[in-house]
Short mmCIF file of C-alpha atoms in Angstrom, two decimals:
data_model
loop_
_atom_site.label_atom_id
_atom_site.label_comp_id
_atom_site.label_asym_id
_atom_site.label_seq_id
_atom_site.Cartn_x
_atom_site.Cartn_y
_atom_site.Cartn_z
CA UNK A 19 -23.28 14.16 -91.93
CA UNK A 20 -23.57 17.20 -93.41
CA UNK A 21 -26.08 16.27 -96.43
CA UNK A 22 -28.10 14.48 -93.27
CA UNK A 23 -28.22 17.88 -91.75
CA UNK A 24 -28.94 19.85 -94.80
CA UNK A 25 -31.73 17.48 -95.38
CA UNK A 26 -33.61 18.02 -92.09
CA UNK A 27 -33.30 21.94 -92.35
CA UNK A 28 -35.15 21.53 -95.66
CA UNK A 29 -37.84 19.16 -94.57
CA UNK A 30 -38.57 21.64 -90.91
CA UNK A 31 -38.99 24.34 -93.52
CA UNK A 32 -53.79 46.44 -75.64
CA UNK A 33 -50.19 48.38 -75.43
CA UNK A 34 -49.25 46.79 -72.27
CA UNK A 35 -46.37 45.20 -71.18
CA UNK A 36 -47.39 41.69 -71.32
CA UNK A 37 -48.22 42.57 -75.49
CA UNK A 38 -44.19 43.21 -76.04
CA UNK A 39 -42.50 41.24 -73.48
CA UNK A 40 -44.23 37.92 -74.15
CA UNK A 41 -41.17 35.63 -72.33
CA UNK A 42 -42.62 32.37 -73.99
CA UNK A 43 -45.08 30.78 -75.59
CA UNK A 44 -45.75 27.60 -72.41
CA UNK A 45 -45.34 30.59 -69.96
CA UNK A 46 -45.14 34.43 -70.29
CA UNK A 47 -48.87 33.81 -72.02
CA UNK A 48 -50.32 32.16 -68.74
CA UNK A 49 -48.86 34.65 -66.56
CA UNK A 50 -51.45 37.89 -66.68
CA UNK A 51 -50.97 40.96 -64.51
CA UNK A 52 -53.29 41.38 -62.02
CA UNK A 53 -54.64 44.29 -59.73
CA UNK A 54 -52.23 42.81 -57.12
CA UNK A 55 -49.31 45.42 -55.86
CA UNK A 56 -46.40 42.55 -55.42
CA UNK A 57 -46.46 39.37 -57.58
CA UNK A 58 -43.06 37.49 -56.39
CA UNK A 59 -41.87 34.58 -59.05
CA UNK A 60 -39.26 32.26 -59.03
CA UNK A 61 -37.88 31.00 -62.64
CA UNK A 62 -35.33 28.25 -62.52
CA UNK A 63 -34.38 25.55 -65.17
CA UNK A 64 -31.90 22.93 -64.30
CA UNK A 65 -30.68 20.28 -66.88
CA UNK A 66 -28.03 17.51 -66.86
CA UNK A 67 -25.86 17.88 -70.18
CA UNK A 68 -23.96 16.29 -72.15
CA UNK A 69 -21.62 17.85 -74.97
CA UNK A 70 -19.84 15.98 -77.30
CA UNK A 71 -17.03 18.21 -79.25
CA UNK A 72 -15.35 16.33 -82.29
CA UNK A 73 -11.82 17.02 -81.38
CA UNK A 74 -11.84 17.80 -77.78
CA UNK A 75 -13.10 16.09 -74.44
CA UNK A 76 -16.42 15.57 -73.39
CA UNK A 77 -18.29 17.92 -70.84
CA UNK A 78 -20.91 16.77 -68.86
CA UNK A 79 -22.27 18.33 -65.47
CA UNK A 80 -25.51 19.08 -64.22
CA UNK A 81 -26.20 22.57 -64.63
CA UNK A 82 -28.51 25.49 -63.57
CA UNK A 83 -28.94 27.35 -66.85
CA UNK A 84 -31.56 29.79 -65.35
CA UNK A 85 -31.91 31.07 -62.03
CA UNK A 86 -34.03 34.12 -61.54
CA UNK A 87 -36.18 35.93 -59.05
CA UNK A 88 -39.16 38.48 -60.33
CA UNK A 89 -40.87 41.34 -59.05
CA UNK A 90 -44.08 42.62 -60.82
CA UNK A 91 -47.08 44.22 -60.20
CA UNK A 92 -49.64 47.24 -60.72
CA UNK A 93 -49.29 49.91 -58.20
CA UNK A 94 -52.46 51.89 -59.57
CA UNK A 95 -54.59 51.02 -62.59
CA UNK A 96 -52.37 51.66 -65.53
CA UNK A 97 -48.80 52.29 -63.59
CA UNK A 98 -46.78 48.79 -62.91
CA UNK A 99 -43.00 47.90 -62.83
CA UNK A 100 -40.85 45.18 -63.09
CA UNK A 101 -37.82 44.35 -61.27
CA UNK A 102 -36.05 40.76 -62.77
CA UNK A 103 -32.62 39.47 -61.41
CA UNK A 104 -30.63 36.88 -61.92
CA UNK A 105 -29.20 34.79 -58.91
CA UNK A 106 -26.26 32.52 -61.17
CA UNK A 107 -24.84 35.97 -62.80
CA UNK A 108 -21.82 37.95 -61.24
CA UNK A 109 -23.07 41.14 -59.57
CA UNK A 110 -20.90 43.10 -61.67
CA UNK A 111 -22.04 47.15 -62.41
CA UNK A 112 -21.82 49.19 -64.79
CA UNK A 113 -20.80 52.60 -63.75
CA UNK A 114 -23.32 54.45 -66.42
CA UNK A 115 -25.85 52.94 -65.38
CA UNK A 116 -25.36 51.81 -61.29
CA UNK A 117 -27.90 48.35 -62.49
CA UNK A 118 -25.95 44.94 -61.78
CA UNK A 119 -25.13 43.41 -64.85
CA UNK A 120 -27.28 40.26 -63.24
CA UNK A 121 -30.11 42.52 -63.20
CA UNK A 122 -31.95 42.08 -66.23
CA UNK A 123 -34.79 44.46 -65.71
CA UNK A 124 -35.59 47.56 -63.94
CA UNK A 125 -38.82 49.42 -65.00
CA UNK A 126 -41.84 50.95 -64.58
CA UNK A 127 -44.68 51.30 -67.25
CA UNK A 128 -46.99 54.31 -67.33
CA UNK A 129 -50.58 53.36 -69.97
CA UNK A 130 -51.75 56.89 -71.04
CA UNK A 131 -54.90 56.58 -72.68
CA UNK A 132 -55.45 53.03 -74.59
CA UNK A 133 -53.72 53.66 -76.83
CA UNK A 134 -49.69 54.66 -75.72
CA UNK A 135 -47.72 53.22 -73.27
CA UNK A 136 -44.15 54.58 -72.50
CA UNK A 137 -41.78 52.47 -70.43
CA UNK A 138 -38.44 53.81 -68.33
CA UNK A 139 -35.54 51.74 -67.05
CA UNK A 140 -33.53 49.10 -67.56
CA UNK A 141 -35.66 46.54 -70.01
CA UNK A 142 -35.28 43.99 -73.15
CA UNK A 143 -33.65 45.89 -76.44
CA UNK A 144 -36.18 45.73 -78.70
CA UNK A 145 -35.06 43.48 -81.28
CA UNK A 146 -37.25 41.64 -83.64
CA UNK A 147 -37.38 37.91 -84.03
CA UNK A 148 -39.28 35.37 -81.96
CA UNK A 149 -36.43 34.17 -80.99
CA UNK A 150 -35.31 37.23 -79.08
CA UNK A 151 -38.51 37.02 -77.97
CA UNK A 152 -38.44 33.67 -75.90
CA UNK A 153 -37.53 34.16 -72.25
CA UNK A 154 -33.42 32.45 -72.15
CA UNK A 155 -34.91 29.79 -70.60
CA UNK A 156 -37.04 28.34 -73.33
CA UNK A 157 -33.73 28.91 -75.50
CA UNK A 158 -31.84 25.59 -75.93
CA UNK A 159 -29.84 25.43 -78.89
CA UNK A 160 -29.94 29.81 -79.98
CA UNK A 161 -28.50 31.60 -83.35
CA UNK A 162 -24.82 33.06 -83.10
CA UNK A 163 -26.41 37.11 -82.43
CA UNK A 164 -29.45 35.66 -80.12
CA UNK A 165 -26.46 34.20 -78.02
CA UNK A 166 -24.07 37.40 -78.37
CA UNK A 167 -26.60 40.18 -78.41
CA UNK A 168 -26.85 42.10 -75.15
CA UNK A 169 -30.12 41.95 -74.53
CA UNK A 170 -30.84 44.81 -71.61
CA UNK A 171 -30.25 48.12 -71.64
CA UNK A 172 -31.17 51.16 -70.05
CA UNK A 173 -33.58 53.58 -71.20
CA UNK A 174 -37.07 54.37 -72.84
CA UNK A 175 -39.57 53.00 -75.41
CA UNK A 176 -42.75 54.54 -76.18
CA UNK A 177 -45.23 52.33 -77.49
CA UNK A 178 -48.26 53.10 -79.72
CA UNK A 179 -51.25 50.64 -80.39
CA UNK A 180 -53.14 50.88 -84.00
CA UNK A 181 -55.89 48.14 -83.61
CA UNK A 182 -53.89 44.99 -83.23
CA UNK A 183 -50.80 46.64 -84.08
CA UNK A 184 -48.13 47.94 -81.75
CA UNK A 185 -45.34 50.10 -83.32
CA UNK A 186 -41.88 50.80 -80.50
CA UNK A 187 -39.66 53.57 -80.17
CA UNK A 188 -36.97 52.51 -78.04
CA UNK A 189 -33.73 54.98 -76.72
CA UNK A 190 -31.45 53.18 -74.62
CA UNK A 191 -27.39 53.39 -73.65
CA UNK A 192 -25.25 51.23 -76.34
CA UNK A 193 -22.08 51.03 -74.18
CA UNK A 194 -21.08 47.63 -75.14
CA UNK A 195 -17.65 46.96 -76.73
CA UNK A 196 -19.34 45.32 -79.74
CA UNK A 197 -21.12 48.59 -80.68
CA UNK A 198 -19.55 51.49 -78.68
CA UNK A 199 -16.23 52.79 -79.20
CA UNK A 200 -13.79 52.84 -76.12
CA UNK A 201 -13.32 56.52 -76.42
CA UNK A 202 -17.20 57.02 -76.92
CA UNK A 203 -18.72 53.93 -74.61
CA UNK A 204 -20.20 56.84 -72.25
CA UNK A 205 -22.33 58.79 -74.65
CA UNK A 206 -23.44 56.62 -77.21
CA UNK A 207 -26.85 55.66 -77.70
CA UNK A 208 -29.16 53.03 -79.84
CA UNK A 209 -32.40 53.97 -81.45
CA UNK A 210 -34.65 50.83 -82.16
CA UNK A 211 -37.97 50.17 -84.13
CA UNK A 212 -40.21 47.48 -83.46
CA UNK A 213 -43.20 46.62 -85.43
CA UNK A 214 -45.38 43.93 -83.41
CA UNK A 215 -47.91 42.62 -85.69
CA UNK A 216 -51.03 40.82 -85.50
CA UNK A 217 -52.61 39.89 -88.92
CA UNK A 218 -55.89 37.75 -89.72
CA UNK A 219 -56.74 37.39 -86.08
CA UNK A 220 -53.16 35.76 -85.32
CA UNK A 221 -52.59 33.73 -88.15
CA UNK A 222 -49.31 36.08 -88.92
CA UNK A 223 -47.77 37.54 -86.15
CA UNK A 224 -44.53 39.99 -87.03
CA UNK A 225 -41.16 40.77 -84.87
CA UNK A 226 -39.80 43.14 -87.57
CA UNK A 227 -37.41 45.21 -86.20
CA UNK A 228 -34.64 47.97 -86.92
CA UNK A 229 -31.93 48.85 -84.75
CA UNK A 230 -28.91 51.64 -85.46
CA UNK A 231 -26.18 51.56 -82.53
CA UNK A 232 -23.63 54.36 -81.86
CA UNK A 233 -20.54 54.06 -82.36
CA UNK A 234 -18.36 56.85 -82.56
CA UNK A 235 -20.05 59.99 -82.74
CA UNK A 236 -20.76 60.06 -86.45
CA UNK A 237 -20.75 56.39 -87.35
CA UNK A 238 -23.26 53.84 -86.37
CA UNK A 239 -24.17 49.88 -87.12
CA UNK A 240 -27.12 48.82 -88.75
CA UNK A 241 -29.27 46.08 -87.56
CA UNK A 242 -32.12 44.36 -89.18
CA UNK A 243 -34.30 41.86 -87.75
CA UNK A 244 -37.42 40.28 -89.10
CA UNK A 245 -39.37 37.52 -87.29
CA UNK A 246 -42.37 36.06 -88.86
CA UNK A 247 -44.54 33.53 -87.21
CA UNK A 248 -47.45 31.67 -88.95
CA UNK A 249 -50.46 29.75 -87.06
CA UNK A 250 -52.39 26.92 -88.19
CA UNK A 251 -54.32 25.64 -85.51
CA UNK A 252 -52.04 23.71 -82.69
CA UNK A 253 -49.14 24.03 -85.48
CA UNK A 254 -46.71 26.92 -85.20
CA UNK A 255 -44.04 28.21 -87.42
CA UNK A 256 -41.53 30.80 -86.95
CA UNK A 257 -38.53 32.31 -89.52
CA UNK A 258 -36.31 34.57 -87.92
CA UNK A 259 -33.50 36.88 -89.52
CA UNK A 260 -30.73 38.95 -88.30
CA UNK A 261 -27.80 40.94 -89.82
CA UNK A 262 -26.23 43.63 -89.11
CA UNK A 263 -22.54 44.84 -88.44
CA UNK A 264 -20.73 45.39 -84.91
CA UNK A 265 -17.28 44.70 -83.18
CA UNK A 266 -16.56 41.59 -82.00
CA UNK A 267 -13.27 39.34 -80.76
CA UNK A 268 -14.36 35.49 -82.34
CA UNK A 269 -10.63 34.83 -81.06
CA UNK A 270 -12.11 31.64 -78.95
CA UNK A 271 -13.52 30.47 -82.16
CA UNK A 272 -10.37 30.24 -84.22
CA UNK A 273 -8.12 29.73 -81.55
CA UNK A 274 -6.31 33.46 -82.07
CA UNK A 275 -6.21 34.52 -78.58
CA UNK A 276 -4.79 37.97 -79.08
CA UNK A 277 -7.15 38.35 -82.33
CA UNK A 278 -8.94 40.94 -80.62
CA UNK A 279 -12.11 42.94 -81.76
CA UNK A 280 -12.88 42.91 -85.37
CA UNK A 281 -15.21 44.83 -87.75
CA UNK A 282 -17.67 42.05 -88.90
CA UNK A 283 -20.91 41.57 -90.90
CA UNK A 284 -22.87 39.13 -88.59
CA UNK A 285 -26.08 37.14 -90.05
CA UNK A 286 -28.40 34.56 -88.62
CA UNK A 287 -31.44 32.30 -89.56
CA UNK A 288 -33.81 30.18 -87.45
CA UNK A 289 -36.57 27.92 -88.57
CA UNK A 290 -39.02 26.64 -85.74
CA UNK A 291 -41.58 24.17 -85.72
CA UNK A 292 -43.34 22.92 -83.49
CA UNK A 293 -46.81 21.16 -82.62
CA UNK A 294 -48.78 21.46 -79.68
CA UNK A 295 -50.35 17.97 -78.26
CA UNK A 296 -51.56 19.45 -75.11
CA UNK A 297 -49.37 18.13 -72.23
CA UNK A 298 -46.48 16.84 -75.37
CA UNK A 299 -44.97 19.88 -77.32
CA UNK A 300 -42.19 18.66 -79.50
CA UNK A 301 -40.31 21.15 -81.52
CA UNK A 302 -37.99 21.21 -84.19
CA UNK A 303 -35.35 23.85 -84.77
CA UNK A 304 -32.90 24.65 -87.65
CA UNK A 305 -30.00 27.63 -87.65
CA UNK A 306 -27.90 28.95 -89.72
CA UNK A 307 -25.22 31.40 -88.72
CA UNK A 308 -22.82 33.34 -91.32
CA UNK A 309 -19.81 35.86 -89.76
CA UNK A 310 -18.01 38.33 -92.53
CA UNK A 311 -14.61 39.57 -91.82
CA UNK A 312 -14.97 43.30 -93.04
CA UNK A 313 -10.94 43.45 -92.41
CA UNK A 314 -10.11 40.80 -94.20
CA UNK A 315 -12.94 40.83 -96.72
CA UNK A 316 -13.57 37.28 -95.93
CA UNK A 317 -15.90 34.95 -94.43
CA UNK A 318 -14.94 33.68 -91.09
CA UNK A 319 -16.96 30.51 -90.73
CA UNK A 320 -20.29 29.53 -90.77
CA UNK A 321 -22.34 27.14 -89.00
CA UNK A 322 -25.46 25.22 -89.55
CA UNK A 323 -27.51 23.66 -86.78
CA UNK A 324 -30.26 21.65 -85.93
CA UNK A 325 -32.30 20.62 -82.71
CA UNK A 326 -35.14 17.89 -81.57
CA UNK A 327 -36.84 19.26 -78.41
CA UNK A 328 -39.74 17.17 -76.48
CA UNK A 329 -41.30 19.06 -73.61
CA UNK A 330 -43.73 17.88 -71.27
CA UNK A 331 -46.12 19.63 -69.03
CA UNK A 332 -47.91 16.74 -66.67
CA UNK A 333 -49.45 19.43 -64.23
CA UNK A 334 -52.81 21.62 -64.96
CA UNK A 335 -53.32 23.07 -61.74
CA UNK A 336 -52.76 26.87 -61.43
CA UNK A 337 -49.86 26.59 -59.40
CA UNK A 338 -47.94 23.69 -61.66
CA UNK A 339 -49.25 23.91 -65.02
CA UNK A 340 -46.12 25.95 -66.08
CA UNK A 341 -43.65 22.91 -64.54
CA UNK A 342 -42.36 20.80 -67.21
CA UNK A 343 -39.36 18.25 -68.11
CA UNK A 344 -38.03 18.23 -71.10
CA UNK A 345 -35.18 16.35 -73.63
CA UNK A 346 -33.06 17.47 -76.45
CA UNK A 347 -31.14 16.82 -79.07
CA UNK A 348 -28.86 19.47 -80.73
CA UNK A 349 -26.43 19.53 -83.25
CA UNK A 350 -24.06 21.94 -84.82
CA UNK A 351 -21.06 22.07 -87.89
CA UNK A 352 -19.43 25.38 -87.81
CA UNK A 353 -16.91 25.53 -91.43
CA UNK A 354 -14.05 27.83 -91.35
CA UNK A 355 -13.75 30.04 -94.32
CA UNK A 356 -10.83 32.33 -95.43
CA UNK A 357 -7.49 33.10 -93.37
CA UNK A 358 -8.92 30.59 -91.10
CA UNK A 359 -10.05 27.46 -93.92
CA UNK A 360 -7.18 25.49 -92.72
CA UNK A 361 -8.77 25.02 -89.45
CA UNK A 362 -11.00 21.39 -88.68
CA UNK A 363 -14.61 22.01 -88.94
CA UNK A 364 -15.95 22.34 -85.13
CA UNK A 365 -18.38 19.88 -84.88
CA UNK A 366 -20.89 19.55 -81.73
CA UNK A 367 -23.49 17.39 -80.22
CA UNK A 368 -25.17 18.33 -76.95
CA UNK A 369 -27.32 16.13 -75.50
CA UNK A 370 -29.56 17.17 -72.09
CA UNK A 371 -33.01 16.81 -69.78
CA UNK A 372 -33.80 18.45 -67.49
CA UNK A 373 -36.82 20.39 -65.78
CA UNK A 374 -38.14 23.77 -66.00
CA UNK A 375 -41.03 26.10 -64.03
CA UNK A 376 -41.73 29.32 -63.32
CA UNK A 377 -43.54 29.63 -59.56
CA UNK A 378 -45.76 32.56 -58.59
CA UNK A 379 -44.55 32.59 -54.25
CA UNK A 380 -46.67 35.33 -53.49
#
């Protein structure tokens, strides 16, 4: 099985807020602000699934993987916000920054000139990659960091246009356990760098991206992230990289449960391609996931993945063209490495369809 999946990954090898925060390709594109004060959305995505482990039970359930409700508008030419919440998330809060953890985003974005752009509150990290780019919902089988990265955080980015080019700044609170220190969760901060590039009129587009995130007061992880997409007419192509080092308790992966955090090297690869028919876009999608030990100055595991998606969009009216259905096919071999290569390779096949849209109310 494994030369099979080997095999496929080889053969699949304006400063505004709508230029960064592109939430897909099939839907964030077709959504444009307006002059409109209040634009309410609803964003759902419901599939039935079925996951088939190698040495453990089947689970199978029908299952709302996104439920959200959004907010957005321009209150004067140049000023607009964006409040987006998640109805399926607890409503827990985090004291430093009184937002719901099941509030994604929280923000308001001032245009000074044409040429800067500087956005306050709680937003997306700016992280390269395409990947990170996607809205969740688009997401079906994601990297090991695209499904562990905290995504929002509170703060500011300052954004600066060059032609086609739009170069971030981004200063936000790093209080997670996986980057912040217990003793220093309250002051520690993460600086990011986000190049999004256009080159020969969209034929390249970048997601390169640099990320350094507080840890104690003197030390700090590293993060790069480089996503490169390439365009030839209705076919798309995008490589994605990660790595970078940060705390992290894999204990449910090796089946430690008091393993606890540990100081690890993560890395991550994605190859997408896909081909757009019109109303058909099928997609292919190959990962490749790699966690260091930096304690035991070992490899943990790694894990190599691969996914058949088929979406359909049967609707091109303005108020349905974004519904669509969609199947997949995903698989994934995860190989334990070092203190942990007596373990079973985890093998996984998930198998779902479901339906997806993204509703403007009002």
């Amino acid at each position: 099985m494994k030369k099979y999946l080997l095999v496929a990954i080889m053969l699949i090898s304006g400063i505004t807020a709508s230029a960064q925060y592109r939430e897909s390709q099939t839907i964030w594109d077709q959504l444009v602000w307006d002059d409109e004060k209040l634009n309410i959305l609803f964003d759902t995505r419901i599939d039935f699934q079925d996951l088939v482990h190698r040495h453990a039970d089947d689970e199978i359930a029908f299952k709302g993987q996104t439920v959200r409700l959004w907010l957005v508008g321009e209150i004067v030419p140049g000023i607009r916000y964006r409040l987006r919440h998640r109805l399926n998330k607890a409503e827990s809060t985090i004291p430093r920054d009184n937002y719901s953890g099941a509030t994604d985003h929280a923000w308001i974005s001032f245009d000074i000139g044409t040429r800067w752009n500087i956005i306050v509150g709680k937003q997306s990290v700016m992280i390269g990659t395409f990947e990170n780019d996607y809205n969740g919902a688009d997401v079906y089988q994601g990297t090991m960091v695209f499904n562990d990265l905290d995504a929002s955080k509170t703060g500011v980015n300052v954004a600066y246009r060059a032609g086609k080019q739009i170069f971030n700044f981004q200063v936000t609170n790093s209080d997670t356990p996986q980057f912040a220190s217990e003793e220093y969760d309250n002051r520690a901060l993460a600086f990011n760098f986000l190049w999004v590039g256009d080159l020969f009129n969209e034929t390249i587009r970048t997601r390169w991206g640099y990320g350094t995130f507080q840890h104690t007061k003197t030390k700090f992880y590293n993060w790069v992230t480089l996503g490169t997409q390439f365009n030839f007419g209705r076919f798309t192509t995008e490589f994605d990289y990660y790595g970078g080092n940060r705390q992290m308790d894999y204990g449910y992966m090796v089946n430690v449960s008091e393993l606890g955090y540990r100081y690890v090297h993560d890395q991550s690869i994605s190859l997408h391609c896909e081909y757009n028919f019109g109303k058909w876009r099928p997609f292919v999608k190959g990962i490749w996931d790699k966690r260091y030990d930096k304690i035991f100055e070992s490899t943990a595991y790694r894990s190599l993945g691969i996914e058949a998606v088929a979406e359909y969009y049967p609707f091109t009216g303005t108020r349905t063209k974004d519904l669509r259905f969609h199947a997949a096919y995903a698989y994934k071999n995860t190989d334990f490495r070092g203190p942990y290569s007596g373990l079973r390779n985890g093998e996984t096949h998930t198998f779902l369809i479901g339906t997806r849209w993204m509703f403007k109310v009002k």
